[in-house]
mmCIF file of C-alpha atoms in Angstrom:
data_model
loop_
_atom_site.group_PDB
_atom_site.id
_atom_site.type_symbol
_atom_site.label_atom_id
_atom_site.label_comp_id
_atom_site.label_asym_id
_atom_site.label_seq_id
_atom_site.Cartn_x
_atom_site.Cartn_y
_atom_site.Cartn_z
ATOM 1 C CA MET U 1 18.979 9.775 1.276
ATOM 2 C CA PRO U 2 18.533 11.065 4.961
ATOM 3 C CA SER U 3 18.940 8.472 7.273
ATOM 4 C CA GLY U 4 15.123 8.624 8.442
ATOM 5 C CA LEU U 5 14.161 7.697 5.404
ATOM 6 C CA VAL U 6 16.123 4.019 5.482
ATOM 7 C CA ALA U 7 14.819 3.579 9.129
ATOM 8 C CA LEU U 8 11.278 4.434 7.560
ATOM 9 C CA ALA U 9 11.431 2.338 4.398
ATOM 10 C CA LEU U 10 12.879 -0.966 6.955
ATOM 11 C CA GLY U 11 9.484 -0.491 8.935
ATOM 12 C CA GLY U 12 7.448 -0.431 5.790
ATOM 13 C CA PHE U 13 9.405 -3.706 5.068
ATOM 14 C CA GLY U 14 8.850 -5.344 8.460
ATOM 15 C CA ILE U 15 5.140 -4.456 8.097
ATOM 16 C CA GLY U 16 4.511 -5.577 4.415
ATOM 17 C CA LEU U 17 6.182 -8.723 5.409
ATOM 18 C CA THR U 18 4.221 -9.704 7.930
ATOM 19 C CA GLU U 19 0.917 -8.812 5.453
ATOM 20 C CA PHE U 20 2.024 -11.497 3.203
ATOM 21 C CA LEU U 21 4.481 -13.989 4.074
ATOM 22 C CA ILE U 22 1.190 -15.628 6.217
ATOM 23 C CA ALA U 23 0.062 -17.110 2.966
ATOM 24 C CA GLY U 24 3.279 -19.147 2.453
ATOM 25 C CA LEU U 25 2.154 -20.298 6.038
ATOM 26 C CA LEU U 26 -1.234 -21.114 6.460
ATOM 27 C CA PRO U 27 -1.116 -24.947 5.993
ATOM 28 C CA GLN U 28 1.313 -25.098 9.201
ATOM 29 C CA VAL U 29 -1.170 -22.535 10.639
ATOM 30 C CA ALA U 30 -3.867 -24.377 10.902
ATOM 31 C CA SER U 31 -2.278 -28.310 10.800
ATOM 32 C CA SER U 32 -0.672 -26.535 13.871
ATOM 33 C CA PHE U 33 -3.955 -24.874 15.644
ATOM 34 C CA ALA U 34 -6.334 -27.843 14.059
ATOM 35 C CA VAL U 35 -8.275 -25.440 12.145
ATOM 36 C CA SER U 36 -9.582 -25.538 8.671
ATOM 37 C CA GLU U 37 -8.246 -23.789 5.675
ATOM 38 C CA ALA U 38 -11.353 -21.239 5.649
ATOM 39 C CA ALA U 39 -10.898 -20.402 9.092
ATOM 40 C CA ALA U 40 -7.373 -19.749 8.981
ATOM 41 C CA GLY U 41 -7.847 -17.746 5.856
ATOM 42 C CA TRP U 42 -9.516 -15.223 8.331
ATOM 43 C CA LEU U 43 -5.202 -14.632 9.337
ATOM 44 C CA ILE U 44 -5.512 -12.722 6.314
ATOM 45 C CA SER U 45 -8.647 -11.412 5.756
ATOM 46 C CA GLY U 46 -8.882 -10.233 9.645
ATOM 47 C CA TYR U 47 -5.474 -8.553 8.508
ATOM 48 C CA ALA U 48 -7.290 -6.082 5.591
ATOM 49 C CA LEU U 49 -9.951 -4.811 7.673
ATOM 50 C CA SER U 50 -8.030 -4.391 10.663
ATOM 51 C CA VAL U 51 -5.683 -2.464 8.176
ATOM 52 C CA ALA U 52 -9.078 -0.472 7.045
ATOM 53 C CA VAL U 53 -10.422 0.311 10.491
ATOM 54 C CA GLY U 54 -7.076 0.875 12.131
ATOM 55 C CA ALA U 55 -5.785 3.411 9.203
ATOM 56 C CA ILE U 56 -9.069 5.995 10.238
ATOM 57 C CA ALA U 57 -9.074 5.052 14.136
ATOM 58 C CA LEU U 58 -5.600 5.509 15.174
ATOM 59 C CA THR U 59 -5.236 8.606 13.055
ATOM 60 C CA ALA U 60 -8.199 10.699 14.780
ATOM 61 C CA ALA U 61 -7.015 9.527 17.671
ATOM 62 C CA THR U 62 -3.437 10.422 17.631
ATOM 63 C CA ALA U 63 -4.116 13.884 15.415
ATOM 64 C CA ARG U 64 -2.679 16.280 17.841
ATOM 65 C CA LEU U 65 0.439 13.779 19.389
ATOM 66 C CA PRO U 66 4.312 14.339 17.537
ATOM 67 C CA ARG U 67 3.991 12.514 14.690
ATOM 68 C CA LYS U 68 7.574 10.623 15.352
ATOM 69 C CA ALA U 69 6.860 9.937 18.922
ATOM 70 C CA VAL U 70 2.929 7.921 16.983
ATOM 71 C CA LEU U 71 5.193 6.182 14.269
ATOM 72 C CA VAL U 72 7.895 4.714 17.587
ATOM 73 C CA GLY U 73 4.326 3.725 19.379
ATOM 74 C CA LEU U 74 2.972 2.410 15.968
ATOM 75 C CA VAL U 75 5.886 0.170 15.377
ATOM 76 C CA ALA U 76 5.774 -0.768 19.069
ATOM 77 C CA LEU U 77 2.106 -1.993 18.266
ATOM 78 C CA PHE U 78 3.528 -3.835 15.400
ATOM 79 C CA VAL U 79 6.170 -5.903 17.495
ATOM 80 C CA VAL U 80 3.539 -6.857 20.022
ATOM 81 C CA GLY U 81 1.321 -8.102 17.241
ATOM 82 C CA ASN U 82 3.846 -10.380 15.794
ATOM 83 C CA LEU U 83 5.087 -11.464 19.240
ATOM 84 C CA LEU U 84 2.061 -12.607 20.042
ATOM 85 C CA SER U 85 1.513 -14.369 17.101
ATOM 86 C CA ALA U 86 4.697 -15.949 17.797
ATOM 87 C CA VAL U 87 3.625 -17.443 21.054
ATOM 88 C CA ALA U 88 0.320 -18.038 20.360
ATOM 89 C CA PRO U 89 -0.761 -21.184 22.129
ATOM 90 C CA SER U 90 -4.209 -20.825 20.139
ATOM 91 C CA TYR U 91 -5.768 -19.875 17.049
ATOM 92 C CA PRO U 92 -7.760 -16.832 18.516
ATOM 93 C CA VAL U 93 -4.653 -15.558 20.326
ATOM 94 C CA MET U 94 -3.023 -15.691 16.772
ATOM 95 C CA LEU U 95 -6.109 -14.045 15.310
ATOM 96 C CA LEU U 96 -5.780 -11.644 17.946
ATOM 97 C CA GLY U 97 -2.232 -11.083 16.744
ATOM 98 C CA ARG U 98 -3.025 -10.331 13.653
ATOM 99 C CA ILE U 99 -5.456 -8.058 13.986
ATOM 100 C CA VAL U 100 -3.144 -5.956 16.636
ATOM 101 C CA ALA U 101 -0.122 -5.984 14.256
ATOM 102 C CA ALA U 102 -2.731 -5.034 11.357
ATOM 103 C CA LEU U 103 -3.946 -1.683 13.157
ATOM 104 C CA CYS U 104 -0.713 -0.249 12.666
ATOM 105 C CA HIS U 105 -0.243 -0.906 9.005
ATOM 106 C CA GLY U 106 -2.541 2.108 7.272
ATOM 107 C CA SER U 107 -1.429 4.553 10.263
ATOM 108 C CA PHE U 108 1.860 4.139 9.659
ATOM 109 C CA PHE U 109 2.317 4.529 5.795
ATOM 110 C CA GLY U 110 -0.151 7.375 5.866
ATOM 111 C CA ILE U 111 2.269 9.352 8.501
ATOM 112 C CA GLY U 112 4.971 8.357 7.717
ATOM 113 C CA SER U 113 4.455 9.209 4.054
ATOM 114 C CA LEU U 114 3.918 13.119 5.748
ATOM 115 C CA VAL U 115 7.421 12.659 7.822
ATOM 116 C CA ALA U 116 9.044 11.523 4.837
ATOM 117 C CA ARG U 117 8.290 14.165 2.456
ATOM 118 C CA SER U 118 9.812 16.674 5.671
ATOM 119 C CA LEU U 119 13.077 15.272 5.418
ATOM 120 C CA VAL U 120 13.747 16.334 1.845
ATOM 121 C CA ALA U 121 13.090 19.368 -0.379
ATOM 122 C CA PRO U 122 9.341 19.713 -1.979
ATOM 123 C CA GLU U 123 10.337 19.022 -5.153
ATOM 124 C CA LYS U 124 11.662 15.380 -4.047
ATOM 125 C CA LYS U 125 8.443 14.918 -1.918
ATOM 126 C CA SER U 126 7.316 11.967 -3.768
ATOM 127 C CA ARG U 127 10.658 9.737 -4.554
ATOM 128 C CA ALA U 128 11.183 10.564 -0.781
ATOM 129 C CA VAL U 129 8.023 8.629 0.165
ATOM 130 C CA ALA U 130 8.431 6.293 -2.843
ATOM 131 C CA VAL U 131 11.780 5.472 -0.628
ATOM 132 C CA MET U 132 9.423 4.524 2.007
ATOM 133 C CA PHE U 133 7.331 1.854 0.124
ATOM 134 C CA ALA U 134 10.279 0.957 -1.147
ATOM 135 C CA GLY U 135 10.220 -1.352 2.248
ATOM 136 C CA LEU U 136 6.275 -2.454 1.168
ATOM 137 C CA THR U 137 7.032 -3.789 -2.478
ATOM 138 C CA LEU U 138 10.561 -5.052 -1.456
ATOM 139 C CA ALA U 139 8.670 -7.218 1.149
ATOM 140 C CA ASN U 140 5.903 -8.411 -2.009
ATOM 141 C CA VAL U 141 8.373 -9.643 -3.485
ATOM 142 C CA LEU U 142 9.942 -11.903 -0.592
ATOM 143 C CA GLY U 143 7.188 -12.225 1.593
ATOM 144 C CA VAL U 144 5.458 -15.389 0.868
ATOM 145 C CA PRO U 145 8.968 -17.195 -0.433
ATOM 146 C CA PHE U 146 10.534 -16.070 3.088
ATOM 147 C CA GLY U 147 7.505 -17.424 5.083
ATOM 148 C CA ALA U 148 7.636 -20.384 2.937
ATOM 149 C CA LEU U 149 11.417 -20.812 3.298
ATOM 150 C CA VAL U 150 11.842 -20.454 7.101
ATOM 151 C CA GLY U 151 8.514 -22.427 7.817
ATOM 152 C CA GLU U 152 9.696 -25.281 6.686
ATOM 153 C CA ARG U 153 12.927 -25.330 7.898
ATOM 154 C CA TRP U 154 11.981 -23.934 11.555
ATOM 155 C CA GLY U 155 8.996 -23.681 11.465
ATOM 156 C CA TRP U 156 5.789 -21.108 10.822
ATOM 157 C CA ARG U 157 6.587 -19.197 14.579
ATOM 158 C CA ALA U 158 10.290 -18.865 13.631
ATOM 159 C CA ALA U 159 8.825 -16.006 10.576
ATOM 160 C CA PHE U 160 6.821 -14.347 13.071
ATOM 161 C CA TRP U 161 10.190 -13.832 15.200
ATOM 162 C CA ALA U 162 12.374 -12.945 12.677
ATOM 163 C CA VAL U 163 9.069 -9.880 11.300
ATOM 164 C CA THR U 164 9.469 -9.447 15.382
ATOM 165 C CA ALA U 165 12.952 -8.839 15.083
ATOM 166 C CA ILE U 166 12.851 -6.695 12.330
ATOM 167 C CA GLY U 167 10.376 -4.956 13.884
ATOM 168 C CA VAL U 168 12.646 -3.873 16.994
ATOM 169 C CA LEU U 169 15.331 -2.723 14.586
ATOM 170 C CA ALA U 170 12.897 -0.140 12.508
ATOM 171 C CA LEU U 171 11.324 0.895 15.946
ATOM 172 C CA ALA U 172 15.133 1.725 16.937
ATOM 173 C CA GLY U 173 15.936 3.354 13.987
ATOM 174 C CA ILE U 174 12.891 5.680 13.553
ATOM 175 C CA ALA U 175 13.640 6.568 17.064
ATOM 176 C CA ALA U 176 17.586 7.491 16.733
ATOM 177 C CA LEU U 177 17.429 8.610 13.349
ATOM 178 C CA VAL U 178 13.692 10.425 12.187
ATOM 179 C CA PRO U 179 14.488 14.007 13.740
ATOM 180 C CA TYR U 180 12.323 15.415 16.200
ATOM 181 C CA GLY U 181 9.524 17.543 14.689
ATOM 182 C CA ALA U 182 9.810 15.821 11.456
ATOM 183 C CA GLY U 183 6.484 16.564 10.050
ATOM 184 C CA GLU U 184 5.594 19.181 12.573
ATOM 185 C CA THR U 185 6.420 22.062 11.147
ATOM 186 C CA ARG U 186 3.036 24.666 11.283
ATOM 187 C CA SER U 187 4.261 27.150 8.562
ATOM 188 C CA PRO U 188 3.774 26.817 5.116
ATOM 189 C CA THR U 189 6.762 28.065 4.206
ATOM 190 C CA MET U 190 9.348 26.075 5.894
ATOM 191 C CA THR U 191 10.231 22.223 6.449
ATOM 192 C CA VAL U 192 12.823 20.205 8.293
ATOM 193 C CA THR U 193 14.948 21.002 5.066
ATOM 194 C CA GLY U 194 13.683 24.902 5.118
ATOM 195 C CA GLN U 195 11.721 24.582 1.833
ATOM 196 C CA SER U 196 8.149 25.263 1.437
ATOM 197 C CA ASP U 197 5.371 22.814 1.565
ATOM 198 C CA PRO U 198 1.945 22.974 3.147
ATOM 199 C CA ALA U 199 1.726 23.161 6.747
ATOM 200 C CA PRO U 200 0.558 19.891 8.623
ATOM 201 C CA ALA U 201 -3.243 20.423 9.461
ATOM 202 C CA ASP U 202 -3.858 20.376 13.568
ATOM 203 C CA GLY U 203 -6.200 18.662 15.311
ATOM 204 C CA LEU U 204 -8.787 16.652 15.030
ATOM 205 C CA ARG U 205 -10.960 19.017 13.706
ATOM 206 C CA ALA U 206 -8.543 19.789 11.083
ATOM 207 C CA GLN U 207 -8.093 17.213 9.878
ATOM 208 C CA PHE U 208 -11.622 16.731 9.383
ATOM 209 C CA ARG U 209 -11.903 20.052 7.961
ATOM 210 C CA ALA U 210 -9.716 18.661 5.117
ATOM 211 C CA PHE U 211 -12.254 16.049 3.167
ATOM 212 C CA ARG U 212 -14.000 19.222 2.563
ATOM 213 C CA SER U 213 -11.357 19.534 -0.695
ATOM 214 C CA TRP U 214 -13.074 18.176 -3.717
ATOM 215 C CA GLN U 215 -9.937 17.240 -4.957
ATOM 216 C CA VAL U 216 -8.915 14.934 -1.785
ATOM 217 C CA TRP U 217 -12.180 12.488 -2.603
ATOM 218 C CA LEU U 218 -11.434 13.018 -6.356
ATOM 219 C CA THR U 219 -8.158 11.100 -5.476
ATOM 220 C CA LEU U 220 -9.077 8.743 -2.377
ATOM 221 C CA THR U 221 -11.526 7.941 -5.545
ATOM 222 C CA ALA U 222 -9.044 7.318 -8.058
ATOM 223 C CA THR U 223 -6.926 5.275 -5.586
ATOM 224 C CA ALA U 224 -9.695 2.756 -4.985
ATOM 225 C CA LEU U 225 -10.339 2.215 -8.369
ATOM 226 C CA SER U 226 -6.522 1.955 -9.259
ATOM 227 C CA TYR U 227 -6.088 -0.457 -6.771
ATOM 228 C CA GLY U 228 -9.165 -2.548 -7.364
ATOM 229 C CA GLY U 229 -7.969 -2.933 -11.212
ATOM 230 C CA MET U 230 -5.112 -4.097 -10.420
ATOM 231 C CA PHE U 231 -5.636 -6.610 -7.582
ATOM 232 C CA GLY U 232 -9.079 -7.479 -9.034
ATOM 233 C CA ALA U 233 -6.962 -8.548 -11.842
ATOM 234 C CA PHE U 234 -4.077 -10.235 -9.686
ATOM 235 C CA SER U 235 -6.665 -11.694 -7.162
ATOM 236 C CA TYR U 236 -7.000 -14.622 -9.606
ATOM 237 C CA ILE U 237 -3.889 -14.354 -11.717
ATOM 238 C CA ALA U 238 -2.493 -17.907 -10.685
ATOM 239 C CA TYR U 239 -5.858 -19.508 -12.610
ATOM 240 C CA THR U 240 -5.103 -17.272 -15.256
ATOM 241 C CA PHE U 241 -1.301 -18.596 -15.178
ATOM 242 C CA THR U 242 -2.364 -22.151 -14.596
ATOM 243 C CA GLU U 243 -5.676 -22.854 -16.865
ATOM 244 C CA VAL U 244 -4.807 -20.356 -19.600
ATOM 245 C CA GLY U 245 -1.180 -19.706 -20.373
ATOM 246 C CA GLY U 246 -0.245 -23.461 -19.285
ATOM 247 C CA PHE U 247 1.760 -22.656 -16.761
ATOM 248 C CA SER U 248 2.756 -25.286 -13.586
ATOM 249 C CA SER U 249 1.822 -24.671 -10.315
ATOM 250 C CA THR U 250 5.172 -24.643 -9.962
ATOM 251 C CA ASP U 251 6.126 -21.809 -11.702
ATOM 252 C CA VAL U 252 3.195 -19.446 -9.484
ATOM 253 C CA ALA U 253 6.145 -18.632 -7.329
ATOM 254 C CA TRP U 254 8.201 -16.978 -9.279
ATOM 255 C CA LEU U 255 5.764 -15.330 -11.617
ATOM 256 C CA LEU U 256 4.625 -14.084 -8.979
ATOM 257 C CA MET U 257 8.536 -12.690 -7.974
ATOM 258 C CA VAL U 258 8.277 -11.062 -11.386
ATOM 259 C CA TYR U 259 5.169 -9.078 -10.881
ATOM 260 C CA GLY U 260 6.669 -8.297 -7.235
ATOM 261 C CA VAL U 261 9.921 -6.972 -9.018
ATOM 262 C CA GLY U 262 7.455 -4.383 -11.190
ATOM 263 C CA LEU U 263 6.116 -2.760 -8.311
ATOM 264 C CA VAL U 264 9.536 -2.414 -7.029
ATOM 265 C CA VAL U 265 10.137 -0.478 -10.001
ATOM 266 C CA GLY U 266 7.211 0.908 -10.638
ATOM 267 C CA ASN U 267 7.265 2.509 -6.958
ATOM 268 C CA LEU U 268 10.241 3.956 -7.848
ATOM 269 C CA VAL U 269 10.065 5.473 -11.344
ATOM 270 C CA GLY U 270 6.950 6.736 -10.061
ATOM 271 C CA GLY U 271 7.994 8.650 -7.428
ATOM 272 C CA ARG U 272 10.154 10.082 -10.115
ATOM 273 C CA ALA U 273 8.128 11.165 -12.625
ATOM 274 C CA ALA U 274 5.537 12.568 -9.983
ATOM 275 C CA ASP U 275 7.808 15.108 -9.011
ATOM 276 C CA HIS U 276 8.652 16.300 -12.598
ATOM 277 C CA ASP U 277 4.703 16.531 -13.449
ATOM 278 C CA ARG U 278 2.564 14.534 -10.982
ATOM 279 C CA ASP U 279 -0.740 14.559 -12.516
ATOM 280 C CA HIS U 280 0.324 13.896 -15.795
ATOM 281 C CA ALA U 281 1.989 11.258 -14.548
ATOM 282 C CA LEU U 282 -0.540 9.489 -12.666
ATOM 283 C CA VAL U 283 -2.991 9.358 -15.752
ATOM 284 C CA LEU U 284 0.321 8.238 -17.899
ATOM 285 C CA ALA U 285 0.917 5.599 -14.798
ATOM 286 C CA LEU U 286 -3.013 4.328 -14.691
ATOM 287 C CA LEU U 287 -3.857 4.220 -18.714
ATOM 288 C CA GLY U 288 -0.795 2.077 -18.460
ATOM 289 C CA LEU U 289 -1.807 0.049 -16.321
ATOM 290 C CA ALA U 290 -5.758 -0.224 -18.147
ATOM 291 C CA VAL U 291 -3.790 -0.749 -21.438
ATOM 292 C CA THR U 292 -1.498 -3.433 -20.090
ATOM 293 C CA LEU U 293 -4.478 -5.657 -18.202
ATOM 294 C CA VAL U 294 -6.525 -5.460 -21.734
ATOM 295 C CA VAL U 295 -3.394 -6.539 -23.822
ATOM 296 C CA PHE U 296 -2.819 -9.099 -20.878
ATOM 297 C CA GLY U 297 -6.428 -10.725 -21.178
ATOM 298 C CA LEU U 298 -5.662 -10.754 -25.338
ATOM 299 C CA LEU U 299 -2.268 -13.090 -25.193
ATOM 300 C CA ALA U 300 -2.645 -14.558 -21.636
ATOM 301 C CA ALA U 301 -2.190 -17.960 -23.395
ATOM 302 C CA ASN U 302 1.044 -16.714 -24.946
ATOM 303 C CA ALA U 303 3.499 -18.176 -22.099
ATOM 304 C CA THR U 304 6.458 -15.077 -22.965
ATOM 305 C CA ALA U 305 3.817 -12.558 -23.165
ATOM 306 C CA SER U 306 2.469 -13.284 -19.574
ATOM 307 C CA VAL U 307 5.647 -12.720 -17.969
ATOM 308 C CA VAL U 308 6.302 -9.738 -19.755
ATOM 309 C CA LEU U 309 2.613 -8.673 -19.556
ATOM 310 C CA VAL U 310 2.564 -9.507 -15.153
ATOM 311 C CA PHE U 311 5.918 -7.312 -14.833
ATOM 312 C CA LEU U 312 4.243 -4.417 -16.625
ATOM 313 C CA MET U 313 1.373 -5.369 -14.456
ATOM 314 C CA GLY U 314 3.321 -4.514 -11.130
ATOM 315 C CA LEU U 315 5.239 -1.739 -12.145
ATOM 316 C CA PHE U 316 2.400 0.665 -13.566
ATOM 317 C CA GLY U 317 -0.043 -0.599 -10.683
ATOM 318 C CA PHE U 318 2.700 1.229 -8.157
ATOM 319 C CA ALA U 319 3.631 3.536 -10.419
ATOM 320 C CA SER U 320 1.174 5.945 -9.767
ATOM 321 C CA VAL U 321 1.236 5.498 -5.234
ATOM 322 C CA PRO U 322 3.884 7.790 -4.494
ATOM 323 C CA GLY U 323 2.387 10.621 -6.791
ATOM 324 C CA MET U 324 -1.743 9.734 -5.118
ATOM 325 C CA ILE U 325 -0.225 10.040 -1.395
ATOM 326 C CA THR U 326 1.354 13.283 -1.923
ATOM 327 C CA ARG U 327 -1.512 15.013 -3.712
ATOM 328 C CA VAL U 328 -4.066 13.554 -1.276
ATOM 329 C CA THR U 329 -1.808 14.945 1.268
ATOM 330 C CA ASP U 330 -1.263 18.319 -0.451
ATOM 331 C CA PHE U 331 -5.324 18.893 -1.101
ATOM 332 C CA ALA U 332 -5.571 17.627 2.566
ATOM 333 C CA HIS U 333 -2.874 20.877 3.465
ATOM 334 C CA GLY U 334 -0.713 17.956 5.139
ATOM 335 C CA ALA U 335 -3.566 15.701 6.921
ATOM 336 C CA ALA U 336 -2.376 12.667 8.261
ATOM 337 C CA LEU U 337 -6.105 11.416 8.539
ATOM 338 C CA ALA U 338 -6.164 12.089 4.474
ATOM 339 C CA ALA U 339 -2.734 10.504 4.389
ATOM 340 C CA SER U 340 -4.409 7.445 6.291
ATOM 341 C CA ALA U 341 -7.509 7.554 4.211
ATOM 342 C CA ASN U 342 -5.620 6.525 1.188
ATOM 343 C CA VAL U 343 -4.310 3.529 2.833
ATOM 344 C CA SER U 344 -7.970 2.779 3.699
ATOM 345 C CA ALA U 345 -9.288 3.768 -0.120
ATOM 346 C CA SER U 346 -6.642 1.333 -1.662
ATOM 347 C CA ASN U 347 -8.199 -1.579 0.655
ATOM 348 C CA ILE U 348 -11.225 -0.933 0.199
ATOM 349 C CA GLY U 349 -10.903 -1.111 -3.511
ATOM 350 C CA ASN U 350 -8.887 -4.361 -3.408
ATOM 351 C CA ALA U 351 -12.023 -5.834 -1.731
ATOM 352 C CA LEU U 352 -14.549 -4.615 -4.708
ATOM 353 C CA GLY U 353 -12.019 -5.565 -7.340
ATOM 354 C CA ALA U 354 -12.035 -9.458 -5.974
ATOM 355 C CA TRP U 355 -15.242 -9.151 -5.495
ATOM 356 C CA LEU U 356 -15.917 -7.962 -8.914
ATOM 357 C CA GLY U 357 -13.780 -10.483 -10.873
ATOM 358 C CA GLY U 358 -14.707 -12.797 -8.957
ATOM 359 C CA LEU U 359 -18.214 -12.761 -10.386
ATOM 360 C CA ALA U 360 -17.109 -12.366 -13.792
ATOM 361 C CA ILE U 361 -15.159 -16.032 -13.358
ATOM 362 C CA THR U 362 -18.812 -17.217 -11.670
ATOM 363 C CA ALA U 363 -20.893 -16.215 -14.353
ATOM 364 C CA GLY U 364 -18.512 -18.734 -16.800
ATOM 365 C CA LEU U 365 -16.809 -15.701 -18.585
ATOM 366 C CA GLY U 366 -13.500 -17.696 -18.591
ATOM 367 C CA TYR U 367 -10.049 -16.966 -16.430
ATOM 368 C CA THR U 368 -9.318 -13.918 -18.199
ATOM 369 C CA ALA U 369 -12.334 -12.333 -17.430
ATOM 370 C CA PRO U 370 -10.812 -10.656 -13.995
ATOM 371 C CA LEU U 371 -7.930 -8.618 -16.054
ATOM 372 C CA TYR U 372 -10.752 -7.226 -18.276
ATOM 373 C CA VAL U 373 -13.182 -6.013 -15.048
ATOM 374 C CA GLY U 374 -10.164 -5.211 -13.544
ATOM 375 C CA ALA U 375 -9.441 -2.859 -17.109
ATOM 376 C CA GLY U 376 -12.821 -1.819 -17.271
ATOM 377 C CA ILE U 377 -12.093 -0.243 -13.256
ATOM 378 C CA VAL U 378 -8.777 1.157 -14.166
ATOM 379 C CA LEU U 379 -9.916 3.122 -16.884
ATOM 380 C CA ILE U 380 -12.820 4.857 -14.769
ATOM 381 C CA SER U 381 -9.900 5.731 -12.587
ATOM 382 C CA VAL U 382 -8.209 7.312 -15.647
ATOM 383 C CA ILE U 383 -10.982 8.968 -16.296
ATOM 384 C CA VAL U 384 -11.560 10.176 -12.315
ATOM 385 C CA MET U 385 -8.226 11.554 -12.504
ATOM 386 C CA ALA U 386 -8.101 13.237 -15.576
ATOM 387 C CA VAL U 387 -11.399 15.369 -14.377
ATOM 388 C CA ALA U 388 -9.331 16.001 -10.810
ATOM 389 C CA ALA U 389 -6.235 17.173 -12.712
ATOM 390 C CA ARG U 390 -8.285 19.538 -15.382
ATOM 391 C CA ARG U 391 -10.418 20.583 -12.235
ATOM 392 C CA ALA U 392 -6.622 21.333 -10.508
ATOM 393 C CA LYS U 393 -5.588 23.939 -13.165
ATOM 394 C CA SER U 394 -8.722 26.120 -12.536
ATOM 395 C CA PRO U 395 -7.990 29.145 -10.599
ATOM 396 C CA ALA U 396 -10.886 28.417 -7.460
ATOM 397 C CA GLN U 397 -8.968 25.114 -7.367
ATOM 398 C CA HIS U 398 -5.302 26.613 -7.297
ATOM 399 C CA ALA U 399 -6.445 28.720 -4.622
ATOM 400 C CA GLU U 400 -7.944 25.883 -2.588
ATOM 401 C CA HIS U 401 -4.616 24.148 -2.840
ATOM 402 C CA CYS U 402 -2.665 27.342 -1.752
ATOM 403 C CA MET U 403 -5.063 28.087 1.028
#
């Protein structure tokens, strides 16, 4: 494993940690600043909105800059944002810190995925992306309990100081270990490893030109729908556990950790599978997620089945992520804007899925309804991905991919 990948994974871990740990700290933060729970909730929703905006805006603004320098700058922005949160004297400053830290999120994973794949041979590119995203999935497992534990012992500010320190380590690691010129090669026949790979799109105009490809749009659509289906169900999973499965509220934390372990396993398995037959692996992962959500809805009252199925939900839910990113960047000819748009698409899908799942509950369909709604959304994603895979085999699409 190239040492630069480890540095990228550490950056992903820090960014994921700051996204997830706030959920375990909201009561303390709300009490500290004397704001309502609803106002404190903006520290989560404001972060998500900032991710969606920053992914496109910062990637477009830095299109002509060296990618290693951009990554260093993004992690520095992340450090500044978390430092603001750690020392915030008031709630508005705390919210500003969250927004600043979130701006780097989408661009880091978009540009970082292009740098990661350039550090290895092309036949291992999805695995390289999976290694970088391993930091994010691990943060999903540890984020909430880490925030709750540190916050309980030393106060919520200590949690943000810890994340700031991780950011500084990631900044030093990327600066020292990521090779200069990683992801910068303009020739489609050479990479840092000396292997063939698509040449990165150069300049803002070339970045936007990548969106002329139908395959890019189909992949972004499949990404948004797959995330929407999974997080539409996940957003209300605590209610499913307690109101349907009979679990206590104290059980929810370890059940969510089981889900997080599934994310970690699915990410690594999905990256390896995508390097063998990417489109086939993607269709199977999405189909597996749809089936899992349906079965979960049917067996949610069974405690043992719920534990197994929430693990599979995480596994199939994240198994498609490395392949989706390498797919969209392949058809976008290395355009970082397309990779970052994939992150924005996932966040849009999250919001859509959570909204539709909430509508189903409000309509009186019960706490298993979001699982079925999620399954329906993911099934549409399966169809989109199947169409994309079929089109990719046509001579015209193959010629587009090779241009």
